[in-house]
């Protein structure tokens, strides 16, 4: 296995261009090293950690720009993230152990494109986008279009994620990230649900709502039907329940050794219901009635 | 016996060897490095059941840096096993589970080993696979062992298959009694396979010495059985094999059954070393460990009990189907224990239980901590609550109603000398706030009891040598895995010799030097080695007193020893230093050597005459059930135990907490998951869910004094019994919280939610 530690994005991109499918980018390595041990070794490893300027959290016209090498722990300890993007903060907080949070990067979490990746559903409900670079082009891609399957993204074999842009949600909005796993943060999520809700000025009806579902489809998804069923309507318990059931029907989970598909749907229903109720209460100071 | 009578036993000094472990010094087997040592690895079956058509090792052998490739053809045609001699060290003719060793390689580097293993070409002819033991018993099931007969003691007319052990419990006339019962409750319970998941992986190293003897290093709980089985399977005389115990980073019974535990990793490594003519070390990785080594078997238990309206139990019948796995392993013994324990530890005037131990295409059953006990207690103690509910009786009161008294018998114990069970229930109720604590919505309280019957078993010896300065070197046959060598033994020897605990060294097991022992298993450490070490220390002290007597011009009977000084009782001025006498001894007889034994026959005779005092326990807990997700949180957990006199109190409490935690894991989340082909789906710590500390309640332990056992100073074994009650204790609390009785483990969020939805 060959090993490179490029000093610049350009250098990394030209290595990716040259080695293509054989190359593996490594950031924190908490996924890559496990794969090397238990699956196949890649032909060459491109360590991007020596590239300057790829870590950090900065305010950036109406949002936050996060460098892909920013660790999960950096997100968790950032006052800015906690204050302005609490849904993302909550995901970072419920992410594995402290040792893993110290090592794992948000870029790695995104590019790994695991359906259960903790930060992905928050990024979807925050309508964030990634800055994606190839040796010959660079684009800004909303994450809703970025994931194409488990472990698959529009980066293909030759792209690099160079920045993550998260616009601030409406000031009146509130949200939560709920993770379900047998052992809490220490486990890979069986189901992850991110909810962001914005009430209207009277705090009566739902102006906007976004629901992200993790670990229940080949990619993290938005529960579009559930969202549509709520928009513009006063949030009653019956509506809330119905939306949660819709979300469960939008999920397409699988049976695996962690749980059955049926159970995952039950949890999507339960967590969506809880997430909506909690967010609504946080946003309006009232229970859904 | 009151603690005040003793100087050190009953106290809790720091574990000898504890600091080295905590700071990560190289104390474990994997740290052994032999001259010119090669790395070894094992090729494991990728079918759960198949004929081996051919094995081609030519490509693997040809790799540069590969020094040996072995298959069954390189080993004698000899099988091993305990009740059934049904297993080869390397599969011959057939493989019977995914993980069955087929071939092995020794090479210069671990990477080369991997590469060589991939180049071994095995042609299999797949056979039908059977995963469920109940299916395996049916006439149409595939035959796992063509040449293994059914157990001789099977009742006439029973049509079964693949059965490798049968145990029957018969007391009184259960049919007649059942007919006279007012209330009958009949249920079925099931537990799943769990792996003991000690953190330290299994290792072994082997080297052929210039004189032709074979030295094997093993992190085994039973080095002498390993020696015996290595010699047997390799066709060597016993005295040509030496097994040295490497320190253990946990075993929990998973390393306790000779070479069975590690699927013959020790003789396979030795075979490689013989062929390569170099030292070889094998270290298993986690996945390999989980799929190939011994486990706690799953059991299906049918239980039916008849009671009178007032709560008096009149009869029980039942059936146990115990999963042995691909080979008999420890299945017959563990399944037998489970069958006996299904009879409970209350008064049981009439009882009939049949226990079948059955081959399946899975990992092999080992003596994992309290083998058979947690399974049986899950059924028995859940069932007790079901009966109490049907009677409209308080579950604790129902248990008290059927409490044995001194002199009574219970299933498996002909005569009880005294019975602490009732007192453990009383204390547990008090500690948990039974009937007093206010429970919120979805909270529930549960109680469950347990026993771990101690009875006959192999004895063992001890040697205590007194060094020139009066310090002592102790040889016993039991290894150290957080058990007696670092805790109880030094205290016992220090107590009897009047020396500080730090003056006692307990030597790790070396079969060339240590007294024979069956292994650190069965809660027998303190009983066997504790008794032997105490008697050996007393023997050494007697010899010392004899020598001191002439110096002090007194009778040996009038001497005592304290703080390393030998004194004439009542005349403290007349004294001589232990070191002086010990040094003198070296000029006369070399050194004082004390010997002691735990004599099994003597123990049995004593029990026959006066009855036995068994350990008993009651656990109680409060849980909260999330009815949206099925998640169960334990809010409070108390463990009340009679383990006789606690020689090292903190060690005993540690054993109780550890064993309870182990079963709480089995209760809430652990299980080895299979697909229909017999492949283990969760062989890593990511997917095999052991509980983490954030799931664990504080385990509040209470030790009940006043019921001395057969061990030294009245000690009883304490390593396993706390595994027995937690499964039912938690299930009972869930029932109390939700009104739903769950009869199948684990009580995982999914199973709990499913049960709630189905109720
Ligand atoms: C014990 C343990 C527990 C875990 N628990 C969790 C958990 O609770 N929640 C969770 O979501 N995950 C968990 N993970 C998975 C893992 O830690 C995360 O996915 C992590 O965010 C990956 O980040 P990394 O920097 O370590 O990525 P790496 O392993 O370095 O890379 C991951 C993938 O991303 C690619 N990559 C990385 N950076 C870039 C980039 N800038 N551009 C293009 N491609 C890139 C790599 O090629 C690779 O395919 C756990 C892992 C372990 C070992």
CSV table of C-alpha atoms and ligand atoms in Angstrom, one decimal, chain A residues 16 23-35 45-46 48-49 54 67-72 91 94-97 100-101 103-114 116-120 131 146 151 153 155-156 158-164 177 179 184-189, chain B residues 686, ligand 1:
chain,number,residue,atom,x,y,z
A,16,UNK,CA,-6.8,11.3,-6.6
A,23,UNK,CA,-7.0,5.5,-3.7
A,24,UNK,CA,-8.5,6.1,-0.3
A,25,UNK,CA,-8.6,9.4,1.4
A,26,UNK,CA,-8.0,9.2,5.1
A,27,UNK,CA,-8.9,11.9,7.6
A,28,UNK,CA,-9.5,10.8,11.2
A,29,UNK,CA,-9.3,7.2,10.1
A,30,UNK,CA,-11.9,5.9,12.4
A,31,UNK,CA,-13.7,4.3,9.5
A,32,UNK,CA,-10.8,3.8,7.1
A,33,UNK,CA,-8.6,2.0,9.6
A,34,UNK,CA,-11.4,-0.4,10.6
A,35,UNK,CA,-12.0,-1.2,7.0
A,45,UNK,CA,-3.8,6.0,1.2
A,46,UNK,CA,-4.0,9.7,0.9
A,48,UNK,CA,-5.4,14.9,4.0
A,49,UNK,CA,-4.5,15.9,7.5
A,54,UNK,CA,-9.3,22.4,6.3
A,67,UNK,CA,-13.8,22.6,7.5
A,68,UNK,CA,-14.1,18.9,6.8
A,69,UNK,CA,-11.2,18.1,9.1
A,70,UNK,CA,-13.0,19.7,12.1
A,71,UNK,CA,-13.4,16.9,14.7
A,72,UNK,CA,-16.7,15.9,16.2
A,91,UNK,CA,-25.7,14.9,17.1
A,94,UNK,CA,-24.4,11.8,21.0
A,95,UNK,CA,-21.5,10.6,18.8
A,96,UNK,CA,-19.6,7.5,20.1
A,97,UNK,CA,-17.0,7.9,22.9
A,100,UNK,CA,-13.7,8.7,18.9
A,101,UNK,CA,-15.1,12.2,19.0
A,103,UNK,CA,-10.4,11.7,16.3
A,104,UNK,CA,-13.4,11.5,13.9
A,105,UNK,CA,-14.0,14.3,11.6
A,106,UNK,CA,-17.2,15.7,10.2
A,107,UNK,CA,-15.9,15.4,6.7
A,108,UNK,CA,-15.2,11.7,7.3
A,109,UNK,CA,-18.7,11.2,8.7
A,110,UNK,CA,-20.2,12.9,5.6
A,111,UNK,CA,-18.0,11.2,3.0
A,112,UNK,CA,-18.4,7.8,4.6
A,113,UNK,CA,-22.1,8.2,3.7
A,114,UNK,CA,-23.3,5.7,6.2
A,116,UNK,CA,-26.6,6.0,10.2
A,117,UNK,CA,-23.9,8.7,10.2
A,118,UNK,CA,-24.8,11.0,13.1
A,119,UNK,CA,-24.3,14.4,11.5
A,120,UNK,CA,-26.0,13.6,8.3
A,131,UNK,CA,-18.0,22.4,-1.4
A,146,UNK,CA,-25.0,14.3,-2.3
A,151,UNK,CA,-21.0,4.6,1.3
A,153,UNK,CA,-21.7,10.0,-2.8
A,155,UNK,CA,-17.6,12.5,-5.0
A,156,UNK,CA,-17.0,9.2,-6.7
A,158,UNK,CA,-11.8,11.4,-7.4
A,159,UNK,CA,-13.6,14.1,-5.4
A,160,UNK,CA,-12.7,15.9,-2.2
A,161,UNK,CA,-15.0,17.6,0.2
A,162,UNK,CA,-13.4,20.9,1.1
A,163,UNK,CA,-16.0,22.8,3.1
A,164,UNK,CA,-19.4,22.4,4.7
A,177,UNK,CA,-31.7,15.3,17.2
A,179,UNK,CA,-30.7,8.9,18.5
A,184,UNK,CA,-26.9,5.1,23.7
A,185,UNK,CA,-24.1,7.2,22.2
A,186,UNK,CA,-21.7,4.3,22.3
A,187,UNK,CA,-23.6,2.5,19.6
A,188,UNK,CA,-24.2,3.0,15.9
A,189,UNK,CA,-27.7,4.5,15.7
B,686,UNK,CA,-19.4,-3.0,17.7
C,1,LIG,C1,-15.7,2.7,17.9
C,1,LIG,C2,-16.4,3.6,16.9
C,1,LIG,C3,-17.6,4.2,17.2
C,1,LIG,C4,-18.2,5.0,16.2
C,1,LIG,N1,-19.4,5.5,16.6
C,1,LIG,C5,-20.0,6.3,15.7
C,1,LIG,C6,-21.2,7.0,16.0
C,1,LIG,O1,-21.7,6.9,17.1
C,1,LIG,N2,-21.8,7.8,15.1
C,1,LIG,C7,-21.3,7.9,13.8
C,1,LIG,O2,-21.9,8.6,13.0
C,1,LIG,N3,-20.2,7.3,13.4
C,1,LIG,C8,-19.5,6.5,14.3
C,1,LIG,N4,-18.4,5.8,14.0
C,1,LIG,C9,-17.9,6.0,12.6
C,1,LIG,C10,-16.8,7.1,12.4
C,1,LIG,O3,-16.2,7.4,13.5
C,1,LIG,C11,-17.4,8.3,11.7
C,1,LIG,O4,-18.0,8.0,10.5
C,1,LIG,C12,-16.4,9.4,11.6
C,1,LIG,O5,-17.0,10.6,11.4
C,1,LIG,C13,-15.5,9.2,10.4
C,1,LIG,O6,-14.6,10.3,10.4
C,1,LIG,P1,-13.0,10.1,10.1
C,1,LIG,O7,-12.4,11.4,10.1
C,1,LIG,O8,-12.4,9.1,11.1
C,1,LIG,O9,-13.1,9.4,8.7
C,1,LIG,P2,-12.1,8.5,7.9
C,1,LIG,O10,-12.1,7.1,8.5
C,1,LIG,O11,-10.7,9.1,7.8
C,1,LIG,O12,-12.8,8.5,6.5
C,1,LIG,C14,-14.1,8.1,6.4
C,1,LIG,C15,-14.5,8.1,4.9
C,1,LIG,O13,-14.6,9.4,4.4
C,1,LIG,C16,-13.6,9.6,3.3
C,1,LIG,N5,-13.2,11.0,3.5
C,1,LIG,C17,-12.8,11.6,4.7
C,1,LIG,N6,-12.6,12.9,4.5
C,1,LIG,C18,-12.8,13.2,3.3
C,1,LIG,C19,-12.8,14.4,2.5
C,1,LIG,N7,-12.5,15.5,3.0
C,1,LIG,N8,-13.1,14.3,1.2
C,1,LIG,C20,-13.5,13.1,0.6
C,1,LIG,N9,-13.5,11.9,1.3
C,1,LIG,C21,-13.2,12.0,2.6
C,1,LIG,C22,-12.6,8.5,3.5
C,1,LIG,O14,-12.0,8.2,2.3
C,1,LIG,C23,-13.5,7.4,4.0
C,1,LIG,O15,-14.2,6.8,3.0
C,1,LIG,C24,-17.7,5.1,14.9
C,1,LIG,C25,-16.5,4.5,14.6
C,1,LIG,C26,-15.8,3.7,15.6
C,1,LIG,C27,-14.5,3.1,15.2
